[in-house]
mmCIF file of N, CA and C in Angstrom:
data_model
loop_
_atom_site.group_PDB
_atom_site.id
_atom_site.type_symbol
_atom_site.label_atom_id
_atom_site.label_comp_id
_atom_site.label_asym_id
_atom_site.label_seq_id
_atom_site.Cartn_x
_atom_site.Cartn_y
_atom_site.Cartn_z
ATOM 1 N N UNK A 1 -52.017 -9.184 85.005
ATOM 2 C CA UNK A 1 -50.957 -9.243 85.992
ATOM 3 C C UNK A 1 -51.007 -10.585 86.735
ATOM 4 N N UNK A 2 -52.124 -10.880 86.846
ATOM 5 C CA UNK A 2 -52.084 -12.408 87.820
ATOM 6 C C UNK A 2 -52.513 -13.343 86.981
ATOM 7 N N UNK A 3 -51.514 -13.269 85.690
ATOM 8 C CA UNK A 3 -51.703 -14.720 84.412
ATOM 9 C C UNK A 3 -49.871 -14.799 84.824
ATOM 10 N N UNK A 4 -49.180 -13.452 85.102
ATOM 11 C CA UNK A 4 -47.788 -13.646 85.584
ATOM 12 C C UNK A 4 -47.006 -13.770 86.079
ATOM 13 N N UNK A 5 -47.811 -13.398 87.223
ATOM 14 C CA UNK A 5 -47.649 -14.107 88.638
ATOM 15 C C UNK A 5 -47.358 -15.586 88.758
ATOM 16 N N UNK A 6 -48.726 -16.405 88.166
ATOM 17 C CA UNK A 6 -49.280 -17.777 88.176
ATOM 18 C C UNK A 6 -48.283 -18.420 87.388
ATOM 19 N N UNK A 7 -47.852 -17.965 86.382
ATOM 20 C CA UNK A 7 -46.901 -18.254 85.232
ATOM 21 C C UNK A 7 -45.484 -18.583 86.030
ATOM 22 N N UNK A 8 -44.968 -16.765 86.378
ATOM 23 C CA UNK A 8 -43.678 -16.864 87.249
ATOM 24 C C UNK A 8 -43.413 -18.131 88.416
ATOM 25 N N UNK A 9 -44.763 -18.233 89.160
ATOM 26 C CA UNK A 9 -44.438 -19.259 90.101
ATOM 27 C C UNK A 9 -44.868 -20.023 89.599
ATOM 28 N N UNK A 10 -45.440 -20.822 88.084
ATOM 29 C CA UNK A 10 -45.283 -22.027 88.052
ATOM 30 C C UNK A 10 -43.886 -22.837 87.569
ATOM 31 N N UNK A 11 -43.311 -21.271 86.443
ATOM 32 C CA UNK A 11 -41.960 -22.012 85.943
ATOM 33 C C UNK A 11 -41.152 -22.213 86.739
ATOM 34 N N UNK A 12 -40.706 -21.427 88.421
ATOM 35 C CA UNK A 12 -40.229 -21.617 89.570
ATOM 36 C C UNK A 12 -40.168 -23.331 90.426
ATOM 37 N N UNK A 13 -42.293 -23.477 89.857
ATOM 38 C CA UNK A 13 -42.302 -24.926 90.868
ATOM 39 C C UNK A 13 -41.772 -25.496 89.971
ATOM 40 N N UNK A 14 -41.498 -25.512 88.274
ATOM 41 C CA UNK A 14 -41.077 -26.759 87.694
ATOM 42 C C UNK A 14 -39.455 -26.800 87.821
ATOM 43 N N UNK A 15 -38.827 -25.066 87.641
ATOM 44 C CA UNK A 15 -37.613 -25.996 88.155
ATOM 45 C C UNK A 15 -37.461 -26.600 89.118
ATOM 46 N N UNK A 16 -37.768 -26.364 90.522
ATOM 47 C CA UNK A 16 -37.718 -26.770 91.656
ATOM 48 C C UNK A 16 -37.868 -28.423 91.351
ATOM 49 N N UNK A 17 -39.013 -28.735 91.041
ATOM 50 C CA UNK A 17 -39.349 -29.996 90.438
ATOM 51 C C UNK A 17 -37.958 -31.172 89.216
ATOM 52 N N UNK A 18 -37.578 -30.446 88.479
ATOM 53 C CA UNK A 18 -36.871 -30.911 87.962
ATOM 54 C C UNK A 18 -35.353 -31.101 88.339
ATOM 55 N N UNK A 19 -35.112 -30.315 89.609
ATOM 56 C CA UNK A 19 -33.865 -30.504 90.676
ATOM 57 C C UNK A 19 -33.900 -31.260 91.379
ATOM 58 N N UNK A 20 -35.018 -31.661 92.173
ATOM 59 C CA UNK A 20 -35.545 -32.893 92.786
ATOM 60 C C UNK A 20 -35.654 -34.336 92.451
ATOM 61 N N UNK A 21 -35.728 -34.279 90.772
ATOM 62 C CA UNK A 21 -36.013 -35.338 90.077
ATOM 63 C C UNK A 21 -34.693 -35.977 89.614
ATOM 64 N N UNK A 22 -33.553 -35.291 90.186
ATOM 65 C CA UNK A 22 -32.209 -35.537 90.163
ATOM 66 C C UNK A 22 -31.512 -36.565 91.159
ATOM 67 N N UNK A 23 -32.707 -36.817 91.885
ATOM 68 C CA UNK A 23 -32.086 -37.731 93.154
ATOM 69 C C UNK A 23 -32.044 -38.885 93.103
ATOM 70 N N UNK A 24 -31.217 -39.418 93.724
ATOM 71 C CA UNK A 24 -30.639 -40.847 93.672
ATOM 72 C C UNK A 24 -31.342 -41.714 93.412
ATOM 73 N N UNK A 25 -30.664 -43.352 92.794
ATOM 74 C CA UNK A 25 -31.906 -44.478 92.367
ATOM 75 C C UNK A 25 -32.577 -44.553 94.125
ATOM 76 N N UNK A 26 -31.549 -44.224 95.005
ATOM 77 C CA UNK A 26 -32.108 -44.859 96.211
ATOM 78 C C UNK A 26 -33.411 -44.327 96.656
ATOM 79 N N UNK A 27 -33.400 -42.937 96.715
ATOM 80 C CA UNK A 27 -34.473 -41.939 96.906
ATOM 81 C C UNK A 27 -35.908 -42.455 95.776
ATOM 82 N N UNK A 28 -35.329 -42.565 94.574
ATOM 83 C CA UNK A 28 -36.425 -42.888 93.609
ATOM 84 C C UNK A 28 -37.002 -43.540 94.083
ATOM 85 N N UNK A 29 -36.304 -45.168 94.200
ATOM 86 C CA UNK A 29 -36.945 -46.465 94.919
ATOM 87 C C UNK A 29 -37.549 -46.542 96.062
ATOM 88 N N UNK A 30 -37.250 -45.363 96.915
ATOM 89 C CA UNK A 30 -38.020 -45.009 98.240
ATOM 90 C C UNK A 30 -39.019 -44.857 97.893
ATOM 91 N N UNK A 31 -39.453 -43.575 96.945
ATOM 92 C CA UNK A 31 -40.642 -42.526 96.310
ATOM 93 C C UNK A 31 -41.648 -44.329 95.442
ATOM 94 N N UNK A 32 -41.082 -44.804 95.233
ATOM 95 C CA UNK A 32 -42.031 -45.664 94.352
ATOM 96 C C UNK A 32 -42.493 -46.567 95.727
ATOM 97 N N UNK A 33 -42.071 -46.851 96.139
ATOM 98 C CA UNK A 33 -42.481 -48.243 97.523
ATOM 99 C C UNK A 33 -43.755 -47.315 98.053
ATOM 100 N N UNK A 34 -43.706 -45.838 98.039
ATOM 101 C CA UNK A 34 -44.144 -44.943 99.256
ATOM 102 C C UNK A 34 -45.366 -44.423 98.386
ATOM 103 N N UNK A 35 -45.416 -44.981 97.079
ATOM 104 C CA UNK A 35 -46.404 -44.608 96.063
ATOM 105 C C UNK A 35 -47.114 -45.928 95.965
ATOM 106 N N UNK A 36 -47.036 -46.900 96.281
ATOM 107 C CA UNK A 36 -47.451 -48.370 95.717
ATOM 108 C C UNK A 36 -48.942 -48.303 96.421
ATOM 109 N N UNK A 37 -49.114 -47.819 97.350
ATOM 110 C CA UNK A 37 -50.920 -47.772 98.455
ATOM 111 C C UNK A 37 -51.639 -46.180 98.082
ATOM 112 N N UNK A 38 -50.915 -45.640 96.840
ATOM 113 C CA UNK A 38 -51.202 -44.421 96.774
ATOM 114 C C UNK A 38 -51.495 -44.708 95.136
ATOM 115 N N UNK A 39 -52.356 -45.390 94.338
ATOM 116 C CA UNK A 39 -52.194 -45.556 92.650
ATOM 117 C C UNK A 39 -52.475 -44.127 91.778
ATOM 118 N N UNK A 40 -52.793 -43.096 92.347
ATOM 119 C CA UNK A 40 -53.299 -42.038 91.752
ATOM 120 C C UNK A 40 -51.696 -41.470 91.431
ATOM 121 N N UNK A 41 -50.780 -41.290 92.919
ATOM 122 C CA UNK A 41 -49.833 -40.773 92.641
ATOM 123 C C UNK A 41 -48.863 -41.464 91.847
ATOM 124 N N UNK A 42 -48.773 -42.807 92.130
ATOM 125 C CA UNK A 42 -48.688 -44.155 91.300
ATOM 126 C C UNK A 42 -48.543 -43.597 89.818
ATOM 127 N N UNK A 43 -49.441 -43.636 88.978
ATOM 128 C CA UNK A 43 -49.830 -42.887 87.605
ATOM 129 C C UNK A 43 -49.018 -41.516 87.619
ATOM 130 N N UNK A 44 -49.603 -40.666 88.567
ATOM 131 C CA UNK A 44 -48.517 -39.219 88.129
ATOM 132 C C UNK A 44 -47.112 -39.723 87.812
ATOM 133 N N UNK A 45 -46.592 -40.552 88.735
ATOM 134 C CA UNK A 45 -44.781 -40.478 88.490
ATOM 135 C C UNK A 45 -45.117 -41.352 87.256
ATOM 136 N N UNK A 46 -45.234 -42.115 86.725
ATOM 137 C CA UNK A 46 -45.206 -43.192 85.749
ATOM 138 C C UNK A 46 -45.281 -41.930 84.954
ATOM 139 N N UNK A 47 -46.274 -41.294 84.579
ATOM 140 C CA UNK A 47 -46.647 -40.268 83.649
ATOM 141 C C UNK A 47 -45.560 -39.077 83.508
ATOM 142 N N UNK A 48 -45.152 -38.670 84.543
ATOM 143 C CA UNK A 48 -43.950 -37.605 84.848
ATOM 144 C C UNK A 48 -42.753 -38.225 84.342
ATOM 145 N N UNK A 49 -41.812 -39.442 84.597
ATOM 146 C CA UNK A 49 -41.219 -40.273 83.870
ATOM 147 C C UNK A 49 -40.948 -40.105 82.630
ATOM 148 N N UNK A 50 -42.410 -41.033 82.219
ATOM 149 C CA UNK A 50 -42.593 -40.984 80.831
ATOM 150 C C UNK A 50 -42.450 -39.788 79.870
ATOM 151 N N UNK A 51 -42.874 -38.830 80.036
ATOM 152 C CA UNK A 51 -42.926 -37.609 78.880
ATOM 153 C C UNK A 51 -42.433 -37.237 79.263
ATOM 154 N N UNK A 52 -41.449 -36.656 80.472
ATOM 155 C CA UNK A 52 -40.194 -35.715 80.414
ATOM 156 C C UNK A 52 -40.343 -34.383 81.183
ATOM 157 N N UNK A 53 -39.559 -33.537 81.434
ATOM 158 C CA UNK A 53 -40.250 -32.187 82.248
ATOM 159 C C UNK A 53 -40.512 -31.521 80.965
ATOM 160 N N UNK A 54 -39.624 -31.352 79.490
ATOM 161 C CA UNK A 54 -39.739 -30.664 78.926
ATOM 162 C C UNK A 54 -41.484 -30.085 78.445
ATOM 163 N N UNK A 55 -42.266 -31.967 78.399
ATOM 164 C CA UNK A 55 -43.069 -32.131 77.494
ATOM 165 C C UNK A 55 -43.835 -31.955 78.460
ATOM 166 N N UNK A 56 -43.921 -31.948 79.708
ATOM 167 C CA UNK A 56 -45.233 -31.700 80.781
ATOM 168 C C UNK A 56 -44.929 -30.038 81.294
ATOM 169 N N UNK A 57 -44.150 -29.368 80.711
ATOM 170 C CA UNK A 57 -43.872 -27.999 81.029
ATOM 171 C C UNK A 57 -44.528 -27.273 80.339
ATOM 172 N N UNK A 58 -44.522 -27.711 78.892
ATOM 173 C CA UNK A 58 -45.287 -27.530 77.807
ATOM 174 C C UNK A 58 -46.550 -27.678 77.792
ATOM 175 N N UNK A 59 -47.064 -28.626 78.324
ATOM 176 C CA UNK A 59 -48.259 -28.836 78.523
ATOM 177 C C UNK A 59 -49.122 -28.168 80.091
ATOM 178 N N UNK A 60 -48.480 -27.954 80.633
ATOM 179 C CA UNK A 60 -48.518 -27.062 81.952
ATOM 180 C C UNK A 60 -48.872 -25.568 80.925
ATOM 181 N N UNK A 61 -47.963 -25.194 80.724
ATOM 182 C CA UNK A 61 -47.793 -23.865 80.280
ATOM 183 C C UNK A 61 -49.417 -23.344 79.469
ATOM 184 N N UNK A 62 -49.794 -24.456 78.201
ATOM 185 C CA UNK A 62 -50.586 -24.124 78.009
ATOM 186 C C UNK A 62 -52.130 -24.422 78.356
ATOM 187 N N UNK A 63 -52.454 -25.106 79.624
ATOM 188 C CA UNK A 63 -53.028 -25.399 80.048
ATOM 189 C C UNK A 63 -53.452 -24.018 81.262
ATOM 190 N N UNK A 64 -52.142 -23.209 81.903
ATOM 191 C CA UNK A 64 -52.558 -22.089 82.503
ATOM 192 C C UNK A 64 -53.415 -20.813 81.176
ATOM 193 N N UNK A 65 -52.806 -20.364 80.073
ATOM 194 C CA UNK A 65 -52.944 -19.888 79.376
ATOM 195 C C UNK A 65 -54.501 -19.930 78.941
ATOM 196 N N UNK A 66 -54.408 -21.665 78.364
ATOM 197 C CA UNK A 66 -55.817 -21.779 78.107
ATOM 198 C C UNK A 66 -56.861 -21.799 78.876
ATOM 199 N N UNK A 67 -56.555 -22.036 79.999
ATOM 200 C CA UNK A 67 -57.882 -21.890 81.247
ATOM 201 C C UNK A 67 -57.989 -19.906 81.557
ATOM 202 N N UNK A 68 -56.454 -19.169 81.447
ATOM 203 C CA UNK A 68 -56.791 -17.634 81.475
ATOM 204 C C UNK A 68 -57.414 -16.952 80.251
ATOM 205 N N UNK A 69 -57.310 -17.569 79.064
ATOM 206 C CA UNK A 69 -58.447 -17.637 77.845
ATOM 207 C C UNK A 69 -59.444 -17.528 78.708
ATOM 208 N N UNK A 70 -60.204 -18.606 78.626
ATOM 209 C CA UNK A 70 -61.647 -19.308 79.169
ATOM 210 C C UNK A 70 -61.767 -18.363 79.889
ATOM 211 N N UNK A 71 -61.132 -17.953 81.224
ATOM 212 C CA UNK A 71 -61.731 -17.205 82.130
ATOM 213 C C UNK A 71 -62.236 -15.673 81.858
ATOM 214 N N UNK A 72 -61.346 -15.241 80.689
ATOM 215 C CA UNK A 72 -61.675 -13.691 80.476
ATOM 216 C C UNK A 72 -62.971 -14.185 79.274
ATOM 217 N N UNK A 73 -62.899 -14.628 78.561
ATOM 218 C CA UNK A 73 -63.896 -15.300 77.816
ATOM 219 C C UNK A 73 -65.493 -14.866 79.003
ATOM 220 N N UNK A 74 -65.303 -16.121 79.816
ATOM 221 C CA UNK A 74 -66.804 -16.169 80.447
ATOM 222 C C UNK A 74 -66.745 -14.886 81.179
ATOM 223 N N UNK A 75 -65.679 -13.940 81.956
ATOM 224 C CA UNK A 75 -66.022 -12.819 82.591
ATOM 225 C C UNK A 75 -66.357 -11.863 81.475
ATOM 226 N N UNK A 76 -66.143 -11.654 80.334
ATOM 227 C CA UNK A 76 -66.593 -10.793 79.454
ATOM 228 C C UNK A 76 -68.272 -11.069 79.361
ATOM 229 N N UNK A 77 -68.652 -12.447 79.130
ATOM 230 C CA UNK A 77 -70.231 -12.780 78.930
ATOM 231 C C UNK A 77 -70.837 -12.673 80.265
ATOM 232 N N UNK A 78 -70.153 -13.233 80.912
ATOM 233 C CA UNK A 78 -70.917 -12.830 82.693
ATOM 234 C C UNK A 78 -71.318 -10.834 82.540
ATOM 235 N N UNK A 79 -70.146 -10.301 82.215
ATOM 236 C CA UNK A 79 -70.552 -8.855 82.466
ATOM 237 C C UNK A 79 -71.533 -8.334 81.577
ATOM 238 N N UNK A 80 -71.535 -8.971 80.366
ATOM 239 C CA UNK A 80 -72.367 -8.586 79.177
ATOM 240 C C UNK A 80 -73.779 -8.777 79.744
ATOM 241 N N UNK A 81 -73.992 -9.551 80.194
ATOM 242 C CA UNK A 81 -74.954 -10.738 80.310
ATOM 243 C C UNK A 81 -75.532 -9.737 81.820
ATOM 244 N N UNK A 82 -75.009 -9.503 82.632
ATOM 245 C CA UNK A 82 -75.006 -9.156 83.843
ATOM 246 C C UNK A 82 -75.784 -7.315 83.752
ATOM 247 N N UNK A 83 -75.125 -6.852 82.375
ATOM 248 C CA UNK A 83 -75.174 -5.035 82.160
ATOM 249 C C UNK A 83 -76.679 -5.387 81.125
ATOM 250 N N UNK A 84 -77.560 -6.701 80.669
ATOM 251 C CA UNK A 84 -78.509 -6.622 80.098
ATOM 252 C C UNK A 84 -79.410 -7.531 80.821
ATOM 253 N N UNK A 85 -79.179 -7.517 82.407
ATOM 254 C CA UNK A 85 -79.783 -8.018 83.436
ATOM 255 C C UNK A 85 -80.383 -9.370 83.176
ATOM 256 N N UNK A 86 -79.564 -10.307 82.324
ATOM 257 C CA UNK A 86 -79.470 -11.390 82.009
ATOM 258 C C UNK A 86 -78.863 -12.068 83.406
ATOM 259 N N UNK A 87 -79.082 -13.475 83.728
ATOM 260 C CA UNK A 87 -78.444 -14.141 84.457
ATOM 261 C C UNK A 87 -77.886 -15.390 83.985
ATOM 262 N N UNK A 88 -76.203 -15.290 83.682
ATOM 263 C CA UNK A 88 -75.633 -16.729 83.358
ATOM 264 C C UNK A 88 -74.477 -17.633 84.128
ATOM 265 N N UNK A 89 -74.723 -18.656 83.959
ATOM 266 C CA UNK A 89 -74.193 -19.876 85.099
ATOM 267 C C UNK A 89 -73.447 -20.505 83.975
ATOM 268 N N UNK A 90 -71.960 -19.673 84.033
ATOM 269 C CA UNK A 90 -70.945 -20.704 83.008
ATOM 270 C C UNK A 90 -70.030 -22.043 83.695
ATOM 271 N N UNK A 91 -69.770 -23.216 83.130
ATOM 272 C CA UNK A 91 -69.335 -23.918 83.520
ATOM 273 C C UNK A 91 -68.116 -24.110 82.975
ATOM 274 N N UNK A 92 -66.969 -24.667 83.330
ATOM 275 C CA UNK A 92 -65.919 -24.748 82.765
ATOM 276 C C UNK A 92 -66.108 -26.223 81.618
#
C-alpha cells in the first residue's frame, strides 16, 4: 500500500513539475541567474532539460520500484536473520 501512495504522489509531483516547466523564457532566465551560486542545482536543470520529463519519469518510476524491491528484499533477511537470532546490518 505505501509503494502507492509514494507512486500516486510522485506521478502528481511530476505533473505538477512539468506544468511549471511551461513558463516563460523570462521566468526560465530568472531560474538560471538564481541557479548560477547554486552548481548542484545548476546540473539538475541542465540535466532536467536535457532528457526530458518523459525520460526522467521513467527513470524516477523505476528507481521508486527498485529501491521497494531492495527494501522487502533486506526486510525479508532482517526477519529471517532476526527469527534465527542472527544479527544483520544491511546497507543499501
Amino acid at each position: 500500500m505505501e509503494l502507492q501512495i509514494a507512486i500516486s504522489r510522485y506521478v502528481v509531483g511530476c505533473v505538477l513539475e512539468e506544468q511549471a516547466d511551461m513558463a516563460g523564457s523570462e521566468d526560465r532566465a530568472a531560474l538560471d541567474v538564481a541557479a548560477e551560486s547554486h552548481p548542484n542545482l545548476a546540473k539538475a536543470l541542465a540535466l532536467y532539460r536535457a532528457n526530458g520529463h518523459d525520460a526522467l519519469f521513467e527513470a524516477g518510476l523505476e528507481l521508486l520500484i527498485g529501491g521497494a524491491e531492495a527494501g522487502k528484499i533486506s526486510s525479508v533477511t532482517a526477519q529471517t536473520a532476526s527469527s534465527a537470532g542472527e544479527c544483520i546490518i544491511s546497507r543499501p
